[in-house]
Tab-separated table of C-alpha atoms in Angstrom:
chain	number	residue	atom	x	y	z
A	1167	MET	CA	84.531	135.464	62.097
A	1168	SER	CA	81.640	137.761	62.772
A	1169	LYS	CA	79.939	138.716	65.977
A	1170	ARG	CA	76.841	136.994	67.189
A	1171	ASP	CA	74.308	137.502	69.948
A	1172	VAL	CA	74.867	135.564	73.153
A	1173	SER	CA	72.454	135.613	76.088
A	1174	LEU	CA	73.733	135.376	79.635
A	1175	THR	CA	71.819	135.518	82.889
A	1176	VAL	CA	73.926	137.580	85.257
A	1177	ASN	CA	72.770	138.038	88.841
A	1178	GLY	CA	69.228	137.272	87.770
A	1179	THR	CA	69.094	139.621	84.785
A	1180	VAL	CA	69.224	138.386	81.184
A	1181	HIS	CA	71.751	140.241	79.041
A	1182	THR	CA	72.014	139.715	75.300
A	1183	VAL	CA	75.353	140.928	73.977
A	1184	SER	CA	76.897	141.064	70.530
A	1185	VAL	CA	80.275	139.366	70.839
A	1186	TYR	CA	82.929	137.322	69.100
A	1187	PRO	CA	82.505	133.766	70.397
A	1188	MET	CA	86.125	133.607	71.599
A	1189	GLU	CA	85.951	136.773	73.673
A	1190	ARG	CA	86.741	136.054	77.285
A	1191	LEU	CA	83.734	135.953	79.586
A	1192	LEU	CA	85.696	138.239	81.911
A	1193	ASP	CA	85.956	140.945	79.240
A	1194	VAL	CA	82.304	140.645	78.303
A	1195	LEU	CA	81.209	141.012	81.929
A	1196	ARG	CA	83.406	144.041	82.461
A	1197	ALA	CA	83.310	145.880	79.140
A	1198	LYS	CA	79.982	144.891	77.593
A	1199	ILE	CA	77.773	144.440	80.641
A	1200	GLY	CA	79.577	146.986	82.795
A	1201	LEU	CA	80.112	144.763	85.819
A	1202	THR	CA	83.650	145.727	86.740
A	1203	GLY	CA	83.616	144.117	90.185
A	1204	THR	CA	85.154	140.993	88.682
A	1205	LYS	CA	88.885	141.664	88.451
A	1206	GLU	CA	91.612	140.520	86.117
A	1207	GLY	CA	94.723	139.421	87.967
A	1208	CYS	CA	96.920	137.103	85.940
A	1209	GLY	CA	94.627	136.432	82.990
A	1210	GLU	CA	95.754	132.802	82.823
A	1211	GLY	CA	93.737	130.988	85.449
A	1212	GLU	CA	96.328	130.978	88.211
A	1213	CYS	CA	95.111	133.657	90.592
A	1214	GLY	CA	91.333	133.394	90.892
A	1215	SER	CA	90.719	137.151	90.935
A	1216	CYS	CA	88.167	136.751	88.157
A	1217	SER	CA	86.253	133.955	89.956
A	1218	ILE	CA	82.526	133.911	89.376
A	1219	LEU	CA	79.838	131.267	89.678
A	1220	MET	CA	78.733	129.671	86.427
A	1221	ASN	CA	75.771	127.357	86.883
A	1222	GLY	CA	76.707	127.115	90.551
A	1223	GLU	CA	80.358	126.190	89.990
A	1224	LEU	CA	83.280	128.464	90.715
A	1225	VAL	CA	85.130	129.268	87.484
A	1226	ASN	CA	87.894	131.598	86.348
A	1227	SER	CA	86.054	133.875	83.950
A	1228	CYS	CA	89.311	134.668	82.115
A	1229	LEU	CA	89.378	131.049	80.915
A	1230	VAL	CA	85.836	130.845	79.589
A	1231	PRO	CA	85.170	131.674	75.929
A	1232	VAL	CA	81.922	133.607	76.107
A	1233	LEU	CA	80.100	131.282	73.752
A	1234	GLN	CA	80.533	128.493	76.307
A	1235	ALA	CA	78.605	130.591	78.806
A	1236	GLU	CA	75.611	130.964	76.494
A	1237	GLY	CA	72.432	130.273	78.423
A	1238	ALA	CA	74.365	129.909	81.680
A	1239	THR	CA	73.383	131.391	85.005
A	1240	LEU	CA	76.219	133.577	86.256
A	1241	CYS	CA	76.734	135.174	89.655
A	1242	THR	CA	79.334	137.895	90.069
A	1243	ILE	CA	80.379	139.865	93.119
A	1244	GLU	CA	77.756	142.484	92.279
A	1245	GLY	CA	75.034	139.916	92.925
A	1246	LEU	CA	75.901	139.400	96.587
A	1247	ALA	CA	74.914	142.549	98.406
A	1248	GLY	CA	71.179	142.910	98.802
A	1249	GLU	CA	68.746	145.686	99.627
A	1250	ASN	CA	69.676	145.332	103.267
A	1251	GLY	CA	73.356	145.953	102.651
A	1252	LEU	CA	76.402	143.771	102.393
A	1253	HIS	CA	76.306	139.988	102.278
A	1254	PRO	CA	77.408	138.414	105.607
A	1255	VAL	CA	80.639	137.209	103.971
A	1256	GLN	CA	81.388	140.744	102.796
A	1257	GLN	CA	80.657	141.995	106.328
A	1258	ALA	CA	83.080	139.429	107.724
A	1259	PHE	CA	85.862	140.483	105.324
A	1260	LEU	CA	85.267	144.087	106.348
A	1261	LYS	CA	85.276	143.278	110.056
A	1262	CYS	CA	88.431	141.138	109.904
A	1263	GLY	CA	90.418	143.328	107.525
A	1264	GLY	CA	90.366	140.577	104.913
A	1265	ALA	CA	91.162	142.998	102.087
A	1266	GLN	CA	94.318	144.951	101.397
A	1267	CYS	CA	94.763	146.173	97.830
A	1268	GLY	CA	91.396	144.638	96.960
A	1269	ILE	CA	92.135	143.040	93.607
A	1270	CYS	CA	91.710	139.500	94.907
A	1271	THR	CA	88.801	140.357	97.191
A	1272	PRO	CA	85.828	139.817	94.825
A	1273	GLY	CA	87.186	136.378	93.919
A	1274	MET	CA	87.968	135.545	97.551
A	1275	VAL	CA	84.457	136.537	98.599
A	1276	ARG	CA	82.850	134.551	95.776
A	1277	ALA	CA	84.987	131.503	96.626
A	1278	THR	CA	84.065	131.860	100.298
A	1279	VAL	CA	80.346	132.034	99.577
A	1280	HIS	CA	80.700	128.980	97.356
A	1281	LEU	CA	82.551	127.124	100.130
A	1282	LEU	CA	80.031	128.012	102.832
A	1283	ASN	CA	77.119	127.018	100.598
A	1284	HIS	CA	78.595	123.524	100.420
A	1285	ASN	CA	80.251	123.352	103.828
A	1286	PRO	CA	78.825	125.823	106.370
A	1287	LYS	CA	81.373	124.978	109.109
A	1288	PRO	CA	84.711	124.411	107.378
A	1289	THR	CA	87.901	123.657	109.291
A	1290	LEU	CA	90.932	125.866	108.701
A	1291	GLU	CA	92.355	123.162	106.467
A	1292	GLN	CA	89.134	123.102	104.418
A	1293	ILE	CA	89.184	126.899	104.155
A	1294	ARG	CA	92.764	126.805	102.882
A	1295	GLU	CA	91.855	124.100	100.391
A	1296	ALA	CA	88.744	125.928	99.154
A	1297	LEU	CA	90.616	129.204	98.649
A	1298	GLY	CA	93.627	127.408	97.146
A	1299	GLY	CA	92.787	128.766	93.702
A	1300	ASN	CA	92.707	132.367	94.889
A	1301	LEU	CA	95.982	134.207	95.328
A	1302	CYS	CA	96.463	137.376	97.371
A	1303	ARG	CA	99.478	139.271	96.135
A	1304	CYS	CA	99.496	141.263	99.381
A	1305	THR	CA	99.794	137.874	101.150
A	1306	GLY	CA	97.093	138.841	103.634
A	1307	TYR	CA	95.930	135.269	104.010
A	1308	THR	CA	95.638	135.124	107.792
A	1309	ARG	CA	93.013	137.827	107.889
A	1310	ILE	CA	91.238	136.364	104.889
A	1311	PHE	CA	91.029	132.970	106.603
A	1312	ASP	CA	89.861	134.760	109.766
A	1313	ALA	CA	87.113	136.417	107.725
A	1314	VAL	CA	85.935	133.078	106.353
A	1315	ALA	CA	85.832	131.620	109.878
A	1316	GLU	CA	84.006	134.735	111.068
A	1317	ALA	CA	81.383	134.312	108.352
A	1318	ALA	CA	81.030	130.632	109.294
A	1319	GLY	CA	80.695	131.503	112.975
A	1320	THR	CA	83.736	129.396	113.889
A	1321	ARG	CA	86.313	132.123	114.480
A	1322	ARG	CA	88.125	131.708	117.776
B	1402	MET	CA	100.797	139.718	72.307
B	1403	ARG	CA	97.185	138.891	72.931
B	1404	SER	CA	95.067	137.099	70.385
B	1405	ARG	CA	92.280	138.889	68.570
B	1406	PRO	CA	88.914	137.221	69.142
B	1407	SER	CA	87.822	138.255	65.652
B	1408	GLU	CA	90.450	135.935	64.156
B	1409	TYR	CA	89.003	132.818	65.751
B	1410	GLU	CA	85.920	130.862	64.888
B	1411	LEU	CA	84.135	129.009	67.661
B	1412	VAL	CA	80.917	127.099	67.194
B	1413	ALA	CA	78.810	125.222	69.715
B	1414	PRO	CA	76.429	122.946	67.819
B	1415	GLY	CA	74.961	121.620	71.075
B	1416	LYS	CA	74.549	118.082	69.757
B	1417	LEU	CA	77.228	115.406	69.565
B	1418	SER	CA	75.983	114.158	66.202
B	1419	THR	CA	76.372	117.642	64.711
B	1420	VAL	CA	79.886	117.929	66.126
B	1421	LEU	CA	80.803	114.547	64.618
B	1422	ASP	CA	79.330	115.558	61.248
B	1423	LEU	CA	81.437	118.723	61.269
B	1424	LEU	CA	84.625	116.821	62.153
B	1425	ALA	CA	83.914	114.227	59.457
B	1426	LYS	CA	83.154	116.819	56.803
B	1427	GLU	CA	86.335	118.816	57.306
B	1428	PRO	CA	88.923	116.452	58.817
B	1429	GLY	CA	91.746	118.173	60.682
B	1430	VAL	CA	90.183	121.613	60.332
B	1431	TRP	CA	88.217	121.866	63.571
B	1432	MET	CA	89.703	121.496	67.039
B	1433	PRO	CA	87.276	120.142	69.627
B	1434	ILE	CA	87.405	122.027	72.920
B	1435	ALA	CA	85.628	121.667	76.253
B	1436	GLY	CA	86.275	124.406	78.767
B	1437	GLY	CA	89.381	126.515	78.412
B	1438	THR	CA	91.841	125.834	81.210
B	1439	GLU	CA	94.784	125.158	78.890
B	1440	LEU	CA	93.360	126.527	75.672
B	1441	MET	CA	92.675	130.041	76.922
B	1442	VAL	CA	96.206	130.366	78.299
B	1443	GLN	CA	97.641	129.645	74.853
B	1444	TYR	CA	95.033	131.935	73.340
B	1445	GLY	CA	95.835	134.738	75.750
B	1446	ALA	CA	99.529	134.468	74.908
B	1447	GLY	CA	98.841	134.534	71.161
B	1448	ARG	CA	100.066	130.948	70.783
B	1449	LEU	CA	96.905	129.094	69.807
B	1450	PRO	CA	97.479	127.857	66.257
B	1451	ALA	CA	93.995	126.381	65.700
B	1452	ARG	CA	91.631	129.017	64.334
B	1453	LYS	CA	88.477	126.925	64.032
B	1454	LEU	CA	87.193	125.490	67.287
B	1455	VAL	CA	84.144	123.414	68.074
B	1456	SER	CA	82.790	123.290	71.610
B	1457	LEU	CA	81.913	120.032	73.339
B	1458	TRP	CA	80.818	121.916	76.442
B	1459	GLY	CA	77.438	120.854	77.734
B	1460	LEU	CA	77.263	117.622	75.725
B	1461	PRO	CA	76.211	114.947	78.234
B	1462	GLU	CA	77.636	112.134	76.055
B	1463	VAL	CA	81.217	113.248	76.758
B	1464	ARG	CA	80.842	114.214	80.403
B	1465	HIS	CA	80.907	110.920	82.233
B	1466	ILE	CA	83.169	108.792	84.388
B	1467	GLU	CA	82.577	105.066	83.995
B	1468	CYS	CA	84.213	102.537	86.275
B	1469	THR	CA	84.532	98.824	85.663
B	1470	ALA	CA	86.613	96.256	87.515
B	1471	GLN	CA	89.485	96.862	85.073
B	1472	ASP	CA	89.086	100.377	83.767
B	1473	VAL	CA	88.087	103.906	84.503
B	1474	LEU	CA	86.849	105.742	81.424
B	1475	ILE	CA	86.915	109.527	81.686
B	1476	GLY	CA	84.923	111.486	79.126
B	1477	ALA	CA	86.548	114.379	77.307
B	1478	GLY	CA	83.984	116.779	78.723
B	1479	CYS	CA	84.756	116.053	82.397
B	1480	THR	CA	85.983	118.935	84.479
B	1481	TYR	CA	88.731	118.786	87.077
B	1482	THR	CA	85.993	119.277	89.664
B	1483	ASP	CA	84.213	116.170	88.358
B	1484	LEU	CA	87.425	114.199	88.859
B	1485	ARG	CA	88.111	115.644	92.294
B	1486	ARG	CA	84.614	114.810	93.492
B	1487	HIS	CA	84.389	111.314	92.072
B	1488	PRO	CA	84.761	108.856	94.978
B	1489	ILE	CA	86.372	106.047	92.968
B	1490	VAL	CA	88.811	108.366	91.194
B	1491	ALA	CA	89.708	109.942	94.535
B	1492	ARG	CA	90.223	106.518	96.156
B	1493	GLU	CA	92.000	104.683	93.353
B	1494	PHE	CA	93.837	107.569	91.677
B	1495	PRO	CA	94.497	110.070	94.443
B	1496	LEU	CA	97.265	111.807	92.535
B	1497	LEU	CA	94.898	112.450	89.618
B	1498	ALA	CA	92.206	113.771	91.946
B	1499	GLN	CA	94.706	116.083	93.628
B	1500	ALA	CA	96.599	117.143	90.514
């Protein structure tokens, strides 16, 4: 099988990369496009560290053959912070200490933004459900959930 | 041992009729895939025997959930999220929606 060109829109920029169709989207983002904010945890869809948005849906980029992302609109962690600094969810993680080793953090932040876009005032149960696909090996969940509530303006 | 992407062929014809033509022309050669939740785990572990794969991703004809009084028909291109969000699936088959 030979390589072919695949075009991806990542954080608003179109990238055309020469890839094998079965390369993992995660590897293409990191090695070909140079966006290393998306992390590999388990590499088998269990941990959510490689979570990104693909056409508005949260996906594990380690489970997506790159050809299936052709023409898709992708948003990675690098697309969150703007000219005025960190995204409010990133600010909340910083304020609440919602990051320890940091490997899960980009996925946690992406999952949180996705949650708050659909449900701006989630309950704790809804936060736990929405982040259920994202594992923190440091087990710092309490502060992570605090950070989500902080970003939603519901932290007590 | 990880798989080598260069050893796998994946095509995405983008039209159901083209996919069906391919499957008819070379029976048993091409494995239809849609997404990668199970597939990419096998692939990552070097245990994916099929080497020629055809993508059904993005074909609207296979991404549907149809409900009648007797049946629920779930298209091969549905995602878990589609199932989780579908009100009738969630009401009538809660274990499937939560699985």
